[in-house]
Tab-separated table of C-alpha atoms in Angstrom:
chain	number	residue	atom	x	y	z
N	49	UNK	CA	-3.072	31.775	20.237
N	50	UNK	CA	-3.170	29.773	17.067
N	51	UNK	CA	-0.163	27.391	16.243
N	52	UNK	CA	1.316	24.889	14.303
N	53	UNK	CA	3.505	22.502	15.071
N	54	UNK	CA	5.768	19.985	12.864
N	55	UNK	CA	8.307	17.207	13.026
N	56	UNK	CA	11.439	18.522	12.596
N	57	UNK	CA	13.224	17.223	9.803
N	58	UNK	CA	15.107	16.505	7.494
N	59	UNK	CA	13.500	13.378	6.680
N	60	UNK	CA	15.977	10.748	4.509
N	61	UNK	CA	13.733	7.803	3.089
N	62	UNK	CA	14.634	5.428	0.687
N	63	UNK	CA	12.484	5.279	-3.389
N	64	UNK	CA	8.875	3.359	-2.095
N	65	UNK	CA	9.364	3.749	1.598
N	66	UNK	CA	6.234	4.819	3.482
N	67	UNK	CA	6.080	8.762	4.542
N	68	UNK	CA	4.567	10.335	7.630
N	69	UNK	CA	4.914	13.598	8.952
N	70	UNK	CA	3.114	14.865	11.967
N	71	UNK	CA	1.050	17.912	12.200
N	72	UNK	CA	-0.504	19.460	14.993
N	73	UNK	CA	-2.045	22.516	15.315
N	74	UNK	CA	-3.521	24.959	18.228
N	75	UNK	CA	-6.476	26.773	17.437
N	76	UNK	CA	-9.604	28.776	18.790
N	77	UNK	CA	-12.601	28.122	16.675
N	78	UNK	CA	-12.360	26.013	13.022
N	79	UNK	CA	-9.909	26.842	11.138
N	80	UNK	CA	-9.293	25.045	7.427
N	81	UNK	CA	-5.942	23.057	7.507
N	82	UNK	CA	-3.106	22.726	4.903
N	83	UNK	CA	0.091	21.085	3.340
N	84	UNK	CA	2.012	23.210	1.022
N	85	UNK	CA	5.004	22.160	-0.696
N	86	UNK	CA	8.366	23.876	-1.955
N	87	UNK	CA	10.507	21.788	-4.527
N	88	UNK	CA	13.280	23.097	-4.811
N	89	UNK	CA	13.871	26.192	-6.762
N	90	UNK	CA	10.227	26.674	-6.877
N	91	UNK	CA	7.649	28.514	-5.127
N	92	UNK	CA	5.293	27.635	-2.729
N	93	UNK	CA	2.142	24.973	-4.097
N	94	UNK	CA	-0.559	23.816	-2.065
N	95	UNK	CA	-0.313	20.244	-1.958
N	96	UNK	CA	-4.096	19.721	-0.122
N	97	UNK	CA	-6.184	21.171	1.974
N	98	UNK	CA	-9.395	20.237	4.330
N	99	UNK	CA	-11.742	22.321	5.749
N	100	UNK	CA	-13.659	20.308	8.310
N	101	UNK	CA	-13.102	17.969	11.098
N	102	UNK	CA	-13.066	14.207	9.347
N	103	UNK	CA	-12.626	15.433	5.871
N	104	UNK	CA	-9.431	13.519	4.466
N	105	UNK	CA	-8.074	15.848	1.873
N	106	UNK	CA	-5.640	13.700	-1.094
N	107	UNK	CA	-3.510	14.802	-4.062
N	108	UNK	CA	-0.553	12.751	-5.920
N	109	UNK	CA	-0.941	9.779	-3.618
N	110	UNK	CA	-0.496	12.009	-0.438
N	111	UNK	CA	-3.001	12.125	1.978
N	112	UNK	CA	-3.918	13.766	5.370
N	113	UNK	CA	-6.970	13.990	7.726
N	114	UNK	CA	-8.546	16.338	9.619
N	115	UNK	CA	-8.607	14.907	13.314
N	116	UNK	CA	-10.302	17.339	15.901
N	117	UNK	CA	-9.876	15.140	18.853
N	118	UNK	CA	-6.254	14.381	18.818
N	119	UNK	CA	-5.393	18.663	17.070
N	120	UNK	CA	-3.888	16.725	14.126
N	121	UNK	CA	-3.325	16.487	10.220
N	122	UNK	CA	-0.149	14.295	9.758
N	123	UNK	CA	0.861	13.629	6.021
N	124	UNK	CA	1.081	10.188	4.539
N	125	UNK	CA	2.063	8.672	1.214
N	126	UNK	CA	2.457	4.908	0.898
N	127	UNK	CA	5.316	5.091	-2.036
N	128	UNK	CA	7.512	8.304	-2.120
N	129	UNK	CA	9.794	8.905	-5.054
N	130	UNK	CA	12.605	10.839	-5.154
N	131	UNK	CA	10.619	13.294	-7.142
N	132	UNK	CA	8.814	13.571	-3.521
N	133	UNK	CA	11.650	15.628	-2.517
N	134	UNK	CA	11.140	19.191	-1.316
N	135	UNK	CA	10.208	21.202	1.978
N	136	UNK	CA	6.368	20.602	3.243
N	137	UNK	CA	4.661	23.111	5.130
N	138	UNK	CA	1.482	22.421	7.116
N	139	UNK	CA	-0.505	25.327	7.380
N	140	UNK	CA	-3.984	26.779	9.472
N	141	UNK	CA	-6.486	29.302	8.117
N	142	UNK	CA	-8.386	31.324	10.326
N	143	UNK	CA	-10.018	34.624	10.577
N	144	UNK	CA	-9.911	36.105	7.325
N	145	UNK	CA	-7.941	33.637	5.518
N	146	UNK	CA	-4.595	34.497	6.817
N	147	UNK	CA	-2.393	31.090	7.177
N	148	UNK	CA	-0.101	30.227	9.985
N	149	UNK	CA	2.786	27.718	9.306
N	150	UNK	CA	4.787	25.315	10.667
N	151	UNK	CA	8.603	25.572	10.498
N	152	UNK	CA	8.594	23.017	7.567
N	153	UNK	CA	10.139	19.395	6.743
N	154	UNK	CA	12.749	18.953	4.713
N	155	UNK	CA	12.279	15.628	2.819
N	156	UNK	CA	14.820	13.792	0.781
N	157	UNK	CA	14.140	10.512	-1.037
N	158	UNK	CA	17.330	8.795	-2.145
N	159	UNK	CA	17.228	5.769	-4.820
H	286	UNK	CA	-3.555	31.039	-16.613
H	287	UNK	CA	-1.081	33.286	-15.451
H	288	UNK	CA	-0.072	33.043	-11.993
H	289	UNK	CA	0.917	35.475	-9.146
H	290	UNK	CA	4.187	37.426	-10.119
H	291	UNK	CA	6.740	39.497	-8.254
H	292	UNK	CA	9.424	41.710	-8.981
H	293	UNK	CA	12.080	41.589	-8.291
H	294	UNK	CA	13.065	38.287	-8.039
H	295	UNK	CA	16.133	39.732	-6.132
H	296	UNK	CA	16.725	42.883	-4.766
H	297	UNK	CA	20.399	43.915	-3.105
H	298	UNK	CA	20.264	46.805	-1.152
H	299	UNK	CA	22.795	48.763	1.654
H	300	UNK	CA	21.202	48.830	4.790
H	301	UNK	CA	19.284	52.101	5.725
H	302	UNK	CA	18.191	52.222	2.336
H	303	UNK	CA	14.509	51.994	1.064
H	304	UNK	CA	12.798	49.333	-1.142
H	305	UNK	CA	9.780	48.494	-2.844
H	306	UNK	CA	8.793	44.618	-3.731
H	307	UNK	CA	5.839	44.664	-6.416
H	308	UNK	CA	2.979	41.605	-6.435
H	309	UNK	CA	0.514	40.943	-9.324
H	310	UNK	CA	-1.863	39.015	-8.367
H	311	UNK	CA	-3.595	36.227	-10.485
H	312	UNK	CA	-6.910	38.552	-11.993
H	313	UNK	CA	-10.213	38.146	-10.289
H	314	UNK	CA	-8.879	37.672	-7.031
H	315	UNK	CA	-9.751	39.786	-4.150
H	316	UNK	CA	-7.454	39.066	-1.340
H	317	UNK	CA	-3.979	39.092	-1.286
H	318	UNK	CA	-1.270	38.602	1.104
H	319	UNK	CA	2.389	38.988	2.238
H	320	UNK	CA	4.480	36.679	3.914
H	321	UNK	CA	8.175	36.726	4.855
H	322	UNK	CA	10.164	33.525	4.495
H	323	UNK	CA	13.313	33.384	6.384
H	324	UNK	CA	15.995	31.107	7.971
H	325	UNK	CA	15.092	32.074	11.892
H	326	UNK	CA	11.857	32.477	11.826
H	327	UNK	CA	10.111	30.348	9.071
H	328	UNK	CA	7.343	31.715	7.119
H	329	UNK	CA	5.595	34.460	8.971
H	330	UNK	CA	2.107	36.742	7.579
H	331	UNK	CA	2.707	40.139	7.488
H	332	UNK	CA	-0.509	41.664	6.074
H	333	UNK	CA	-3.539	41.003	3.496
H	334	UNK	CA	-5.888	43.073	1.656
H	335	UNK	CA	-9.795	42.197	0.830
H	336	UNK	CA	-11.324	44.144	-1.779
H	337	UNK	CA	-11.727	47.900	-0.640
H	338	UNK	CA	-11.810	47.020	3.054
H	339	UNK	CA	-8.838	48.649	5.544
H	340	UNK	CA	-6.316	45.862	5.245
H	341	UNK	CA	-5.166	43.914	7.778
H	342	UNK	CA	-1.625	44.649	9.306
H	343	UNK	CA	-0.897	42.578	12.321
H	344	UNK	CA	1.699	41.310	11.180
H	345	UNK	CA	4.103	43.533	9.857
H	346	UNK	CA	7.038	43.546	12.549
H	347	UNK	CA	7.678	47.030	12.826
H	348	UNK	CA	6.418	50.951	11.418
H	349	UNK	CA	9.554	50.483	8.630
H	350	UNK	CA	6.919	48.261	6.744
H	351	UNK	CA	4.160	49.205	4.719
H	352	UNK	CA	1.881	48.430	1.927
H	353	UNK	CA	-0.981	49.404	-0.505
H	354	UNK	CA	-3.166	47.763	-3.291
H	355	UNK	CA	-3.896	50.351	-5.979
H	356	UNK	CA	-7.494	49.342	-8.007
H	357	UNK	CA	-7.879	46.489	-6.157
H	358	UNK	CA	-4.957	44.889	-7.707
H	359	UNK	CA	-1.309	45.396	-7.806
H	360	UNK	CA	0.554	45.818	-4.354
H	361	UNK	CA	3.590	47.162	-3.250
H	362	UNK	CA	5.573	46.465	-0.122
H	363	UNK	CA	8.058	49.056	1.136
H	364	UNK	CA	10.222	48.506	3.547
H	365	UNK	CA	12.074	51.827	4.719
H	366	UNK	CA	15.748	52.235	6.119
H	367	UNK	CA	16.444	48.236	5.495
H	368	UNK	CA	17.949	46.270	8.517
H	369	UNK	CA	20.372	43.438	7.986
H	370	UNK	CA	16.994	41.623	9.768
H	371	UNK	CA	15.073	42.377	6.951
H	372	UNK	CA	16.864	40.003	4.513
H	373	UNK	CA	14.273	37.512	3.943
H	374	UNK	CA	12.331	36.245	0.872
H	375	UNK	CA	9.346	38.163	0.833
H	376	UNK	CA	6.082	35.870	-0.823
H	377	UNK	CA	2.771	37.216	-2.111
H	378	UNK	CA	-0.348	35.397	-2.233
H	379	UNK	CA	-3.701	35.825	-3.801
H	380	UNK	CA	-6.778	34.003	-3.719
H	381	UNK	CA	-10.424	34.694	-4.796
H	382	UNK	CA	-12.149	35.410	-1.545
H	383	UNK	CA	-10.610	35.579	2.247
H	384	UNK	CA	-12.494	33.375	3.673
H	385	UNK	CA	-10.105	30.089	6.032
H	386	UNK	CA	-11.328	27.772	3.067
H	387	UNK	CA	-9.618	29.262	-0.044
H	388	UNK	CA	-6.605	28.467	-1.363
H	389	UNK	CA	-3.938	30.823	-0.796
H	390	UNK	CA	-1.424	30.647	-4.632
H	391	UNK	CA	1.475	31.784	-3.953
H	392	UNK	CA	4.060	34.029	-5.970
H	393	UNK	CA	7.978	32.601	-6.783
H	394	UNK	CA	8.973	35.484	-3.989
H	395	UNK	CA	11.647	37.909	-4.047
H	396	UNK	CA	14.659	38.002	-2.198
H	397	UNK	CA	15.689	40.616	-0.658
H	398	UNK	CA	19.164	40.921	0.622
H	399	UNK	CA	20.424	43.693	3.197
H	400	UNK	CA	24.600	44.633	2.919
C-alpha cells in the first residue's frame, strides 16, 4: 500500500544551522508529494508541494525535490531561525486527493 | 478570504455519549475531508466528499463514525457512543477539486476529549 516514512525527531539545531529531513514514500502509480507544517498553536499549512518526478517545489527558503528513483522528498533549508520551529509533516496524494502522512518532525531551533 | 472553520474548537464529552464536530469549508470548494490527529497514531484520513458523488469512507475506523455534506457545503462528523479511543483532534480540509495535485487547507481542528 501507499506510505510515508519520516525521520523521527525531535530535531534541536542551532539559529543558521543547515536543516534536512528525510522523506520517503511508498506508492503505486504518481502520486503529488507534500510538506505541511504545524507551528505551534496553529493549524495545519502547507509549506510546498510537487506534483511530478524532478519538480523541486520551494517556499520561505525551504526546499524539497521530487526524486522517483531513490522514493524521496527530503526537506532542506540552508538558514533556519528559531521562527522555523514547529512539527513538519510530509505528505502523498493519491487517488482522489486523499493525503497520507508521515508521523511528523518535531523541530526546535534554539538561539 | 476566510478560511476553513470548525466548531467546536473543544468538545468534552462522557464516554458512550454522542457528538457532532461541524466543518465550513472555504466557499467554492468541492472536496472536503476529515482527518484525525492523535498521539498513537499520527494523522490518519477518515473520509472526503466531491461534489454530489457517494463520498468516500475508507477510512473511518469503525460503524460509530459517520458523516454528511448538506448543499455541497457544510459537514458534520458524528461520532456515536464515544470511546476513550476516540479522543483525538479531529481536522477538516477543503480544497477546490480532488484531484492528488490540489492543495488540501486545513481547518484549526477540534478537540475532542472522551471522560
Amino acid at each position: 500500500g501507499n506510505s510515508v516514512t519520516q525521520m523521527e525527531g525531535p530535531v534541536t539545531l542551532s539559529e543558521e544551522a543547515f536543516l534536512t529531513i528525510n522523506c520517503t514514500y511508498t506508492a503505486t502509480g504518481y502520486p503529488s508529494l507534500f510538506w505541511y507544517v504545524q507551528y505551534p498553536g496553529e493549524g495545519l499549512q502547507l509549506l510546498l508541494k510537487a506534483t511530478k518526478a524532478d519538480d523541486k517545489g520551494s517556499n520561505k527558503g525551504f526546499e524539497a525535490t521530487y526524486r522517483k528513483e531513490t522514493t524521496s522528498f527530503h526537506l532542506e533549508k540552508g538558514s533556519v531561525q528559531v521562527s522555523d520551529s514547529a512539527v513538519y509533516f510530509c505528505a502523498l496524494s493519491y487517488q482522489g486527493g486523499k493525503l497520507i502522512f508521515g508521523q511528523g518532525t518535531e523541530l526546535s531551533v534554539k538561539p | 478570504g476566510a478560511g476553513v472553520s470548525q466548531s467546536p474548537s473543544n468538545k468534552v464529552t462522557e464516554k458512550g455519549k454522542d457528538v457532532e464536530l461541524r466543518c465550513d469549508p472555504i466557499s467554492g470548494h468541492t472536496a472536503l475531508y476529515w482527518y484525525r490527529q492523535s498521539l498513537g497514531q499520527g494523522l490518519e484520513f477518515l473520509i472526503y466528499f466531491q461534489g454530489n458523488s457517494a463520498p468516500d469512507k475508507s477510512g473511518l475506523p469503525s460503524d460509530r463514525f459517520s458523516a454528511e455534506r448538506t448543499g455541497g457545503s457544510v459537514s458534520t462528523l458524528t461520532i456515536q457512543r464515544t470511546q476513550q479511543e476516540d479522543s483525538a483532534v479531529y481536522l477538516c480540509a477543503s480544497s477546490l477539486e480532488d484531484t492528488r495535485t490540489d492543495t488540501q487547507y486545513f481547518g484549526p481542528g477540534t478537540r475532542l476529549t472522551v471522560l
